[in-house]
Coordinates of C-alpha atoms in Angstrom, one line a residue:
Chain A
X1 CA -2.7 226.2 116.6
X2 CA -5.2 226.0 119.9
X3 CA -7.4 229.7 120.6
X4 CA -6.4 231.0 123.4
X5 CA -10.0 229.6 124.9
X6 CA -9.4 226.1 124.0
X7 CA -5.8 226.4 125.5
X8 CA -7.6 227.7 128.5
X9 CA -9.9 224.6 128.8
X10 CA -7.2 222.3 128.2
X11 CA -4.9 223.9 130.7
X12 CA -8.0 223.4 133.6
X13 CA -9.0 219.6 132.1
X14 CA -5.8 218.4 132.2
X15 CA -4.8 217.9 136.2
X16 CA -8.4 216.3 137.0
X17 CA -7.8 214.2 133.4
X18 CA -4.0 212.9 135.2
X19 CA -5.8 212.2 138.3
X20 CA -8.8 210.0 136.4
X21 CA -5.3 208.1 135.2
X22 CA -4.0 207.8 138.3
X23 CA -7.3 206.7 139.8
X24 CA -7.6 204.2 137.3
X25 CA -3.6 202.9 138.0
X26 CA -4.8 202.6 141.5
X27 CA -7.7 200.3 140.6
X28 CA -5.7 198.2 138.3
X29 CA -3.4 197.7 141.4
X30 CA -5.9 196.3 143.3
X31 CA -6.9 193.9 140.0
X32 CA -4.1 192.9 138.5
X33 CA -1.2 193.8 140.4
X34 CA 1.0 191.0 138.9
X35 CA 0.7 193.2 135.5
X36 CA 2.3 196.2 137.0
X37 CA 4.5 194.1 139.1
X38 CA 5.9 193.0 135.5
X39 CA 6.1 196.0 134.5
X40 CA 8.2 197.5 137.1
X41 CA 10.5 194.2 137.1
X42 CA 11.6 194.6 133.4
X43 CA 12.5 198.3 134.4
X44 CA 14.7 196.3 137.2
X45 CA 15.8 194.0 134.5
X46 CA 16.7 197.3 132.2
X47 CA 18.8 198.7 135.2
X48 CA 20.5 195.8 136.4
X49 CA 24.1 196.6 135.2
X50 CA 23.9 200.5 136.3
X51 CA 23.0 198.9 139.9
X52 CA 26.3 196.9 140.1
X53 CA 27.6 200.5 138.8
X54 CA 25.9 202.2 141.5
X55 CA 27.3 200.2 144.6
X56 CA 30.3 199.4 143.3
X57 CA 32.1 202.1 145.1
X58 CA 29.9 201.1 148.2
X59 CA 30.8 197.7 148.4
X60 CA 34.7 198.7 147.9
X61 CA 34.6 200.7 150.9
X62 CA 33.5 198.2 153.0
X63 CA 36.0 196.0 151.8
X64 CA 38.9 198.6 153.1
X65 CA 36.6 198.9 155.8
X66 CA 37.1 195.4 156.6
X67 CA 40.4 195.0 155.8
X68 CA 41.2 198.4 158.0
X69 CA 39.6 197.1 160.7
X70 CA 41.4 193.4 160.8
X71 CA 44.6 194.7 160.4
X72 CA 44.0 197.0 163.8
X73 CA 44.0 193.7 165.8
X74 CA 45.5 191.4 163.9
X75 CA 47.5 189.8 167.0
X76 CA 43.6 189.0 168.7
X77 CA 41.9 188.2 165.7
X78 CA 44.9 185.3 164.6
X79 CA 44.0 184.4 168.4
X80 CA 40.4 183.7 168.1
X81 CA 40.9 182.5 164.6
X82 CA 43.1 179.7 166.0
X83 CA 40.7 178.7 168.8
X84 CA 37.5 179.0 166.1
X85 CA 39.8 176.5 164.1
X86 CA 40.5 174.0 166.6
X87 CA 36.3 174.1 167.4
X88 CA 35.6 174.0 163.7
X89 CA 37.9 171.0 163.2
X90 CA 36.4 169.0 166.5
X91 CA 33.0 169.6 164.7
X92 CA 34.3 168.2 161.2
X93 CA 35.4 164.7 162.8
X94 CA 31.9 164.7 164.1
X95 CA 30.1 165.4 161.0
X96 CA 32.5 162.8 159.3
X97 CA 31.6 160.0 161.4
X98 CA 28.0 161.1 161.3
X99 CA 27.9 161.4 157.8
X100 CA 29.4 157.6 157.6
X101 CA 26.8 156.4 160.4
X102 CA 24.3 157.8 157.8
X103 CA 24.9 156.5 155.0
X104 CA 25.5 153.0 156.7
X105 CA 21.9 153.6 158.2
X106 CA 19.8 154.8 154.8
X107 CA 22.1 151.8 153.3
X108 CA 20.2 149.0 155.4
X109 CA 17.1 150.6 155.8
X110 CA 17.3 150.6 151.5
X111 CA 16.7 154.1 151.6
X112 CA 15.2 156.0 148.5
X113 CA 18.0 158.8 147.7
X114 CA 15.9 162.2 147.7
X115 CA 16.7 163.6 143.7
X116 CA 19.7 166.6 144.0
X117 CA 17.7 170.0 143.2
X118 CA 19.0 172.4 140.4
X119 CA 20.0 175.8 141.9
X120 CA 21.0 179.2 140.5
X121 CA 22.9 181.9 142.2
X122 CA 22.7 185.3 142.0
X123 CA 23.5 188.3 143.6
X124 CA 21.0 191.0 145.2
X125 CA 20.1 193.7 142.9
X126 CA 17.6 195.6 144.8
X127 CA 16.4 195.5 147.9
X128 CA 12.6 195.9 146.7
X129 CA 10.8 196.3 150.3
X130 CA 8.5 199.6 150.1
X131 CA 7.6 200.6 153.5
X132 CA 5.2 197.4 154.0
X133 CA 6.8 194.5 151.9
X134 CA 9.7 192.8 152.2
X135 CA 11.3 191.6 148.9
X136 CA 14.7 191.4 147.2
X137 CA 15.4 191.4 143.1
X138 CA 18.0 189.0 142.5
X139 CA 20.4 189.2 139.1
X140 CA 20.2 185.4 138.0
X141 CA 21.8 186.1 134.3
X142 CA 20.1 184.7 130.8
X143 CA 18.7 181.3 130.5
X144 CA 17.6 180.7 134.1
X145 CA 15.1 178.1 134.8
X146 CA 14.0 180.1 138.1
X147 CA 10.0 179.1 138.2
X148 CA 8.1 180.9 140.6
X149 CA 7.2 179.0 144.2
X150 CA 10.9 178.5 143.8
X151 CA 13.0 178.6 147.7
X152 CA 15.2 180.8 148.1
X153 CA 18.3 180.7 150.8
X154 CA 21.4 182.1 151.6
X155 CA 24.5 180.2 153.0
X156 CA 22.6 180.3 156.9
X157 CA 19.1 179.2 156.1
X158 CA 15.7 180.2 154.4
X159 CA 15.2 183.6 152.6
X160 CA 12.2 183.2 151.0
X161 CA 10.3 181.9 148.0
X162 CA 10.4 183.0 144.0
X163 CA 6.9 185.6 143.1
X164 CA 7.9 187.0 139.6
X165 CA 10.5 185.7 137.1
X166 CA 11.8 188.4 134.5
X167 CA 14.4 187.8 131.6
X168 CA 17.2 188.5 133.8
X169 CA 15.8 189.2 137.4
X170 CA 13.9 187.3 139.9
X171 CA 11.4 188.6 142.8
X172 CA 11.8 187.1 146.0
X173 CA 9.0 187.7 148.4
X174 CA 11.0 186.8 152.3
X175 CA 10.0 185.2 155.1
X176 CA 9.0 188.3 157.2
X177 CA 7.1 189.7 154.6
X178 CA 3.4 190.8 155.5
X179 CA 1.7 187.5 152.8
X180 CA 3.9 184.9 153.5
X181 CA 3.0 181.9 155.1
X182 CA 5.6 178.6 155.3
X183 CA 4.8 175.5 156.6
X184 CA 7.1 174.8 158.9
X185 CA 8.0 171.9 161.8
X186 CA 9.4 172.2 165.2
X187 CA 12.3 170.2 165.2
X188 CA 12.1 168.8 169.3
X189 CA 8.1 169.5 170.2
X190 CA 7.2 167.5 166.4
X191 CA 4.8 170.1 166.2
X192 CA 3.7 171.3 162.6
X193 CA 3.1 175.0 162.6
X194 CA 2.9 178.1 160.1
X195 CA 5.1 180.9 159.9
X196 CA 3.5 184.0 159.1
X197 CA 5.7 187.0 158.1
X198 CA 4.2 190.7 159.8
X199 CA 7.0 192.8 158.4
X200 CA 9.2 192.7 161.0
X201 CA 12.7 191.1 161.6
X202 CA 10.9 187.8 163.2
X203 CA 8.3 186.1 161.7
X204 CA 5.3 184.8 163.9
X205 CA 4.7 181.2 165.1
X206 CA 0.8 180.3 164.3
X207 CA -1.7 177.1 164.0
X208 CA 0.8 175.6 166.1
X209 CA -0.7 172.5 168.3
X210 CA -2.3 173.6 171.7
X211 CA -0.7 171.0 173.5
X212 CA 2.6 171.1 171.7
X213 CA 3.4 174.9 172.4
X214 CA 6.8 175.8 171.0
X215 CA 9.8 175.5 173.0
X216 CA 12.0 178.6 173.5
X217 CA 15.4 177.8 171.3
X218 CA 14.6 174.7 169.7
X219 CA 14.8 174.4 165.6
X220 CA 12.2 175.5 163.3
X221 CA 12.7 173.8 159.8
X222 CA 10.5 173.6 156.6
X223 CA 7.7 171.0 156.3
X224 CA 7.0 169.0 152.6
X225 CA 4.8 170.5 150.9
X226 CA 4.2 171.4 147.3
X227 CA 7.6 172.5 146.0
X228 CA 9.6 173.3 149.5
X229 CA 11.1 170.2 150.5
X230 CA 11.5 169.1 154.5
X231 CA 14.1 169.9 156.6
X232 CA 15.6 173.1 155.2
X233 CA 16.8 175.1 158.2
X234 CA 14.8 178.2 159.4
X235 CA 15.5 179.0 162.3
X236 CA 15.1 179.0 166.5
X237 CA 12.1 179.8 168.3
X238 CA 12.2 182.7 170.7
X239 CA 9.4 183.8 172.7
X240 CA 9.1 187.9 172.4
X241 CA 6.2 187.9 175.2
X242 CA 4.1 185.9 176.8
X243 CA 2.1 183.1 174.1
X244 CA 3.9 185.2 171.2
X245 CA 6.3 182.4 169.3
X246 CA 8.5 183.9 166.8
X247 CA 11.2 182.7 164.8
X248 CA 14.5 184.4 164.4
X249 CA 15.7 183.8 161.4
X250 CA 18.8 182.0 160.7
X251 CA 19.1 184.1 157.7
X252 CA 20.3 187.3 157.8
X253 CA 17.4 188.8 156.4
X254 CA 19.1 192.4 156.6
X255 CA 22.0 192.2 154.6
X256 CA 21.6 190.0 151.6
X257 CA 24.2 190.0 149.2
X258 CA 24.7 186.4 147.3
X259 CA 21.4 184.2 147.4
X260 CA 21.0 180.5 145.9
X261 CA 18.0 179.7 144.1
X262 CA 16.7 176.1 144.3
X263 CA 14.4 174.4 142.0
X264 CA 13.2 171.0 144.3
X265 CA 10.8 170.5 141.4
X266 CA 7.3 169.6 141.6
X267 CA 5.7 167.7 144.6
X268 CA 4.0 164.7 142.5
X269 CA 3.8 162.7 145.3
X270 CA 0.1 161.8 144.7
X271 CA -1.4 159.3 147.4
X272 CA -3.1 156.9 146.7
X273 CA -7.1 156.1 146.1
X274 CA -8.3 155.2 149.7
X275 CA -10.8 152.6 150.2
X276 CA -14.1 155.2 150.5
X277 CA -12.5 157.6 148.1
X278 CA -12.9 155.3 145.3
X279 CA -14.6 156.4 142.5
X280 CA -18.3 155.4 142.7
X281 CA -20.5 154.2 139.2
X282 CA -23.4 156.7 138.8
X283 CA -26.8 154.8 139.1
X284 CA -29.1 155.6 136.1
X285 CA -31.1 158.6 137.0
X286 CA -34.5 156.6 137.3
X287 CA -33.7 153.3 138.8
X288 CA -37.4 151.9 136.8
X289 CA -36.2 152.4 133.3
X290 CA -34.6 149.2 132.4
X291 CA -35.2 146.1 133.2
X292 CA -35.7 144.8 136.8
X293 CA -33.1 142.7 138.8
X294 CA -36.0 140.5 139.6
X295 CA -36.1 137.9 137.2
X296 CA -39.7 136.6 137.5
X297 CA -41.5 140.3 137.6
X298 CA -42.8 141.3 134.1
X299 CA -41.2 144.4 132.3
X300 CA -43.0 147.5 132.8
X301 CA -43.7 149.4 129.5
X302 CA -41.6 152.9 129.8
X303 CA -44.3 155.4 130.6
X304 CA -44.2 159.3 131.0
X305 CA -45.1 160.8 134.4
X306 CA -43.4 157.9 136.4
X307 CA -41.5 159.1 139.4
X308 CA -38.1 160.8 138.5
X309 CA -38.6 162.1 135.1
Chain B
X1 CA 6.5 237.7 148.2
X2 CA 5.0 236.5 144.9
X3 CA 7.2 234.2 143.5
X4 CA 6.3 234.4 140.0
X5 CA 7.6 238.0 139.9
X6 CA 11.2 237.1 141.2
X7 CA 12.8 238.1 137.8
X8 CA 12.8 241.7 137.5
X9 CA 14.2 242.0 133.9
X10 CA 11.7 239.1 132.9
X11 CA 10.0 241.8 130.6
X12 CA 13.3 243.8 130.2
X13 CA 13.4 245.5 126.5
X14 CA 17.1 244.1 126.3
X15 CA 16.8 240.2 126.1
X16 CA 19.5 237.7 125.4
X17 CA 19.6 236.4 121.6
X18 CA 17.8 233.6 120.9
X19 CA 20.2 230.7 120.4
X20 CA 20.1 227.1 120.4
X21 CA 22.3 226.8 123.0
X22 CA 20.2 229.0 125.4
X23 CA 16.9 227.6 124.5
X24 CA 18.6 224.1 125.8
X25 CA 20.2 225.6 128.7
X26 CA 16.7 227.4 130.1
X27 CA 14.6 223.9 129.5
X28 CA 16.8 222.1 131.0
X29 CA 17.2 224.6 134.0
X30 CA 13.4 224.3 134.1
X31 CA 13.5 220.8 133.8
X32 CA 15.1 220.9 137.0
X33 CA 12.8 220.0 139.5
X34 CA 11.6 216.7 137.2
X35 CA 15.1 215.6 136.7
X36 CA 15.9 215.8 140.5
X37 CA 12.7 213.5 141.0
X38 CA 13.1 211.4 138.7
X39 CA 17.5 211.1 139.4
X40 CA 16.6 210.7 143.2
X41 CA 13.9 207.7 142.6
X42 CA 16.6 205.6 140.5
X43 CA 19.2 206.5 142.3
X44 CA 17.0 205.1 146.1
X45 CA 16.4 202.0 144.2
X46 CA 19.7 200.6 144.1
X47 CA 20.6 198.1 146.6
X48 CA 22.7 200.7 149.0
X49 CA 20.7 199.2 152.0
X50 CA 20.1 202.9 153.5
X51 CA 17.2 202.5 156.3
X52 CA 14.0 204.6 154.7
X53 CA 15.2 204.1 151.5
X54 CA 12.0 203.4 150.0
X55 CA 10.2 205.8 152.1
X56 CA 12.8 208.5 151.1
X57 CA 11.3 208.6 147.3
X58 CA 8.6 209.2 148.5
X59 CA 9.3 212.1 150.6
X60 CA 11.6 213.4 147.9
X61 CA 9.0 213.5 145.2
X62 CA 6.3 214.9 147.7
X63 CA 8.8 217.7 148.9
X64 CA 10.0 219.0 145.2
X65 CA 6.7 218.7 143.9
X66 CA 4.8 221.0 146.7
X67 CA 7.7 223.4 146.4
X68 CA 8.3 224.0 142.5
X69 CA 3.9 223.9 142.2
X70 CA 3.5 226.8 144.0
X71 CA 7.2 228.7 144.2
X72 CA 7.4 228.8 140.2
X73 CA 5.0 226.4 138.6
X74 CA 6.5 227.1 134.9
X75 CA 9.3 224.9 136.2
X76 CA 6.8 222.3 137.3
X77 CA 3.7 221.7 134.9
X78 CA 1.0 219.0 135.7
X79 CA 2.1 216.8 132.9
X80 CA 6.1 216.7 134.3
X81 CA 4.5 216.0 137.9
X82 CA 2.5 213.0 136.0
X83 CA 5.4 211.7 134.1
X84 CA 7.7 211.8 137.8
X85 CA 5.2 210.0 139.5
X86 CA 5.0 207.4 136.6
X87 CA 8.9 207.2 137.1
X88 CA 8.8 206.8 140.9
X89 CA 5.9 203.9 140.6
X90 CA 8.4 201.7 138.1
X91 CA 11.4 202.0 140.5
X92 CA 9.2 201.2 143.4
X93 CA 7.0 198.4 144.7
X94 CA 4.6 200.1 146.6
X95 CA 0.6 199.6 146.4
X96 CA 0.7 200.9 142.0
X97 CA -1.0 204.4 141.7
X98 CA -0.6 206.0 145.5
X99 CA 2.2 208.1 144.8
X100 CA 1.0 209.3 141.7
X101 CA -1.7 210.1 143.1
X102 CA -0.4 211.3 145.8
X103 CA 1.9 213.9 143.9
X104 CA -0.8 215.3 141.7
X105 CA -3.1 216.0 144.8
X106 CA -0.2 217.7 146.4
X107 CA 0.5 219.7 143.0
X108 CA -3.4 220.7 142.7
X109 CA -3.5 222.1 146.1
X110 CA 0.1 223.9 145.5
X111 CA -0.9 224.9 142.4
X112 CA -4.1 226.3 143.5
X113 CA -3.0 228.0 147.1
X114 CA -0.1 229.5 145.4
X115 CA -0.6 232.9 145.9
X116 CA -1.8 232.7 149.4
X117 CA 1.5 230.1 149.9
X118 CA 3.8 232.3 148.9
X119 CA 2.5 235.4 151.6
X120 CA 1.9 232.5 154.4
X121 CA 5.3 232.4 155.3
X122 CA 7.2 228.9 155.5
X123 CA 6.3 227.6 158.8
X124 CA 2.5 227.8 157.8
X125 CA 3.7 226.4 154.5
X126 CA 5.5 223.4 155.9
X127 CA 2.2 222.7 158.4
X128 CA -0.1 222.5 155.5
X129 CA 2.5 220.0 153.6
X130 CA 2.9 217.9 156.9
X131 CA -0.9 217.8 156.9
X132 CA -1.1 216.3 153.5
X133 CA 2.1 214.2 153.6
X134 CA 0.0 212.1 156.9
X135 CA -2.8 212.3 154.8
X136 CA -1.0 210.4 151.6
X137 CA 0.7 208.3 153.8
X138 CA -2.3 207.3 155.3
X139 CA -4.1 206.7 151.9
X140 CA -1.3 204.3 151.0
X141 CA -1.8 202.3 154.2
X142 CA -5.0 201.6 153.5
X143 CA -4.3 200.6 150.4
X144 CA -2.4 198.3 151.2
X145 CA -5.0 197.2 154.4
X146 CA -7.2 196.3 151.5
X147 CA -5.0 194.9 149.5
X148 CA -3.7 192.4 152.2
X149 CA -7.3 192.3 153.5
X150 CA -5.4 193.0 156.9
X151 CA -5.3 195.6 159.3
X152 CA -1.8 196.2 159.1
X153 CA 0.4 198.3 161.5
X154 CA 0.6 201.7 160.9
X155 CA 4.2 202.2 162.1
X156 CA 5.5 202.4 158.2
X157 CA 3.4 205.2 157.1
X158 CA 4.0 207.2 160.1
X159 CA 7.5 206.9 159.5
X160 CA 7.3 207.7 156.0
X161 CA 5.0 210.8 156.9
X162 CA 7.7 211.7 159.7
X163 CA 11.0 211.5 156.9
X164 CA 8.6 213.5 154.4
X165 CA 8.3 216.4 156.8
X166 CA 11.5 216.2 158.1
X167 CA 13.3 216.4 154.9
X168 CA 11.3 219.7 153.8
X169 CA 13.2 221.9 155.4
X170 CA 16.5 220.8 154.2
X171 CA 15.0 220.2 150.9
X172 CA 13.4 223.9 150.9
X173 CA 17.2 225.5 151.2
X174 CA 18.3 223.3 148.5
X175 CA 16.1 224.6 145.8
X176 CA 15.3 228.3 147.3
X177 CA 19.3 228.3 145.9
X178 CA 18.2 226.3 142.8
X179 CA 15.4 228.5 142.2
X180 CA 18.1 231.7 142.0
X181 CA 21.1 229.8 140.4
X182 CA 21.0 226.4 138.6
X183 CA 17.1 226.4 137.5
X184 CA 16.2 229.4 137.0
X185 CA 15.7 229.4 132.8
X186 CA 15.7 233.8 133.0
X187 CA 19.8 233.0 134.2
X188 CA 20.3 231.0 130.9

């Protein structure tokens, strides 16, 4: 057993002792963050099924909710239903004969058929934000091949991109986070631009041409690069004041619930060695050792202090 | 007031018999306060998609832990206040460290003032927590600033500072109550 005195020390060292700790926590924050990231996403990985426990009885009540509140207005619902339809049915004819045109088109132009990307879906398990980040946890099961730089989308447009992979869970860091930045294109300007998340609902508009400004309402999709293919659907262009392009989000970015995963694969597109870019031979560091290229001069005997040595 | 001398018959000649069953009861009547951190922190991490959410552990942890360090500090040692914090930094994904840190600055100053707390009255009490709660809040901003290498806007914090002092009160009621019934260990 401790003296009373020594119990009296350790009672006074220990609070400044836990702060040194915490301190040091701090500092390894700001090192390695992806450490305690890791840590903190096998705890989420560890609690995964007492989440689905946890908002079960949530997500039942909205259900009734839901089914409450269509069964009030059933007669005006069935009404705009039935008009929806009859828009939604014009569109499929079009989309029919436009996927035909297409595939005549890519037929004669002998087009290269883009590989089909492996996706995983999974349901939101936590909504992982903090007051200045914006990221979900996402329950993808056992035996994923999630890889991180991974896109992320729901069944509007793009979410975000993969930043940790546990066991079980995957981080995904969104779109209107405060350190994410997407290349993306502007569908009717063809101006390349890069959308920079600043924590609220619409990401910013930035590097975008000076004499291509966005236009209010056209399309924002994804530009090539690395693993996040072309084309994937963003979302419009609004302006929220005067030379301030944002995008709103064709994702609902509020409330997630089921989330697809996509693995496009690596970019390996390499392109090829341009004419100056070509590997030049190194010349011997002191063009006098060895022989001459003139023929008729005499060799000079290899002495020390010549030039270059 | 002095809170530590709320249990008259603490020294009474006439004490319960020491059982198994009551030595379990009072620690975990004492553990109270920790288990109410610690519940709250795992329970705000779910996906419930409650707006302040995040910033509601926070001010959870912060409230409980200023009010236990200086109302009975038996209930809340420095180690349980290290081990909460721990809890609070695996089920969130803030800047790692500022809530920890946070908490046992909060529980030194408590812990230290607690005498002078407990004759100050509650609405000088809850001014000196709002003063630290904007001050934690503002340490974890700029964390994150130099984290990000960004000035970033310091609407978050402010609100997290704003939901920490506004929950006190509420929070205060809740465990003045436990403090007499459900975690007081003398009612084991």
């Amino acid at each position: 057993m401790l003296s009373i005195h020594a119990r009296q020390v350790l009672a006074k060292a220990i609070l400044p002792l836990l702060i040194l700790l915490a301190v040091g926590l701090v500092l390894l924050g700001l090192v390695r963050r992806p450490a305690v990231d890791g840590v903190r996403l096998m705890a989420t990985d560890f609690m995964a099924p007492a989440y689905h426990g946890l908002v079960w009885p949530q997500e039942r009540a909205m259900v009734w909710l839901t089914d409450l509140r269509g069964a009030t207005d059933l007669a005006k619902e069935n009404s705009r239903l039935r008009d929806e339809n009859r828009a939604l049915r014009h569109w499929y004819d079009v989309a029919v004969a436009l996927a035909a045109e297409n595939g005549r088109l890519k037929n004669s132009l002998h087009w290269i058929p883009q590989t089909v990307p492996q996706y995983v879906t999974g349901r939101v398990t936590r909504d992982d934000g903090g007051p200045y980040s914006r990221a979900v946890l996402l329950d993808v099961g056992s035996g994923h091949q999630v890889r991180i730089g991974d896109v992320a989308l729901d069944a509007a447009g793009l979410l975000g991109r993969v930043t940790e992979v546990g066991p079980h869970t995957v981080r995904v860091l969104m779109i209107n986070d405060d350190a994410s930045r997407i290349p993306v294109t502007l569908a009717s300007s063809h101006g390349d631009a890069i959308m920079a998340g600043d924590d609220t609902a619409a990401p910013r508009l930035i590097f975008y041409p000076q004499d291509h400004h966005p236009v209010e309402g056209e399309r924002v999709e994804t530009r090539g690069q690395s693993t996040m293919p072309a084309g994937l659907p963003v979302g419009t262009v609004h302006y929220s004041a005067p030379n301030r392009p944002v995008v709103v989000p064709d994702a609902d970015l509020d409330r997630l619930d089921i989330v697809r995963v996509f693995d496009y694969g690596d970019d390996d597109s390499q392109a090829p060695d341009a004419p100056g870019r070509v590997r030049v031979k190194k010349l011997p560091q002191n063009p006098l050792i060895g022989p001459l290229p003139f023929s008729w001069l005499p060799n000079l005997p290899d002495m020390p202090g010549r030039g270059g040595q | 007031m002095v809170a530590e001398n709320s249990t008259p018959h603490l020294h009474s000649a006439v004490e319960p018999k020491q059982t198994f069953r009551r030595a379990l009861d009072m620690s975990i009547r004492a553990a109270m306060p920790s288990l109410f951190i610690m519940f709250s922190a795992i329970l705000l991490s779910a996906p419930f998609g409650i707006p302040g959410q995040a910033q509601l552990q926070f001010g959870i942890a912060m409230c409980t832990v200023w009010f236990w360090a200086h109302s009975r500090p038996r209930s809340m040692p420095a180690l349980a206040v290290f081990l909460c914090g721990l809890v609070v930094e695996i089920f969130s994904f803030g800047p790692p460290g500022t809530v920890l840190l946070s908490l046992l600055v909060i529980y030194g100053v408590a812990h230290h003032w607690r005498y002078g707390l407990s004759r100050l009255g509650f609405l000088i009490g809850w001014l000196i927590f709002s003063i630290f709660a904007i001050i934690a809040s503002f340490f974890q901003w700029a964390l994150v600033c130099l984290h990000a290498v960004a000035l970033l806007s310091p609407a978050p914090g402010l609100f997290q500072a704003a939901l920490t002092i506004g929950i006190y009160p509420s929070l205060t009621a809740l465990f003045v109550w436990g403090r007499r019934t459900f975690a007081n260990p003398d009612q084991a």
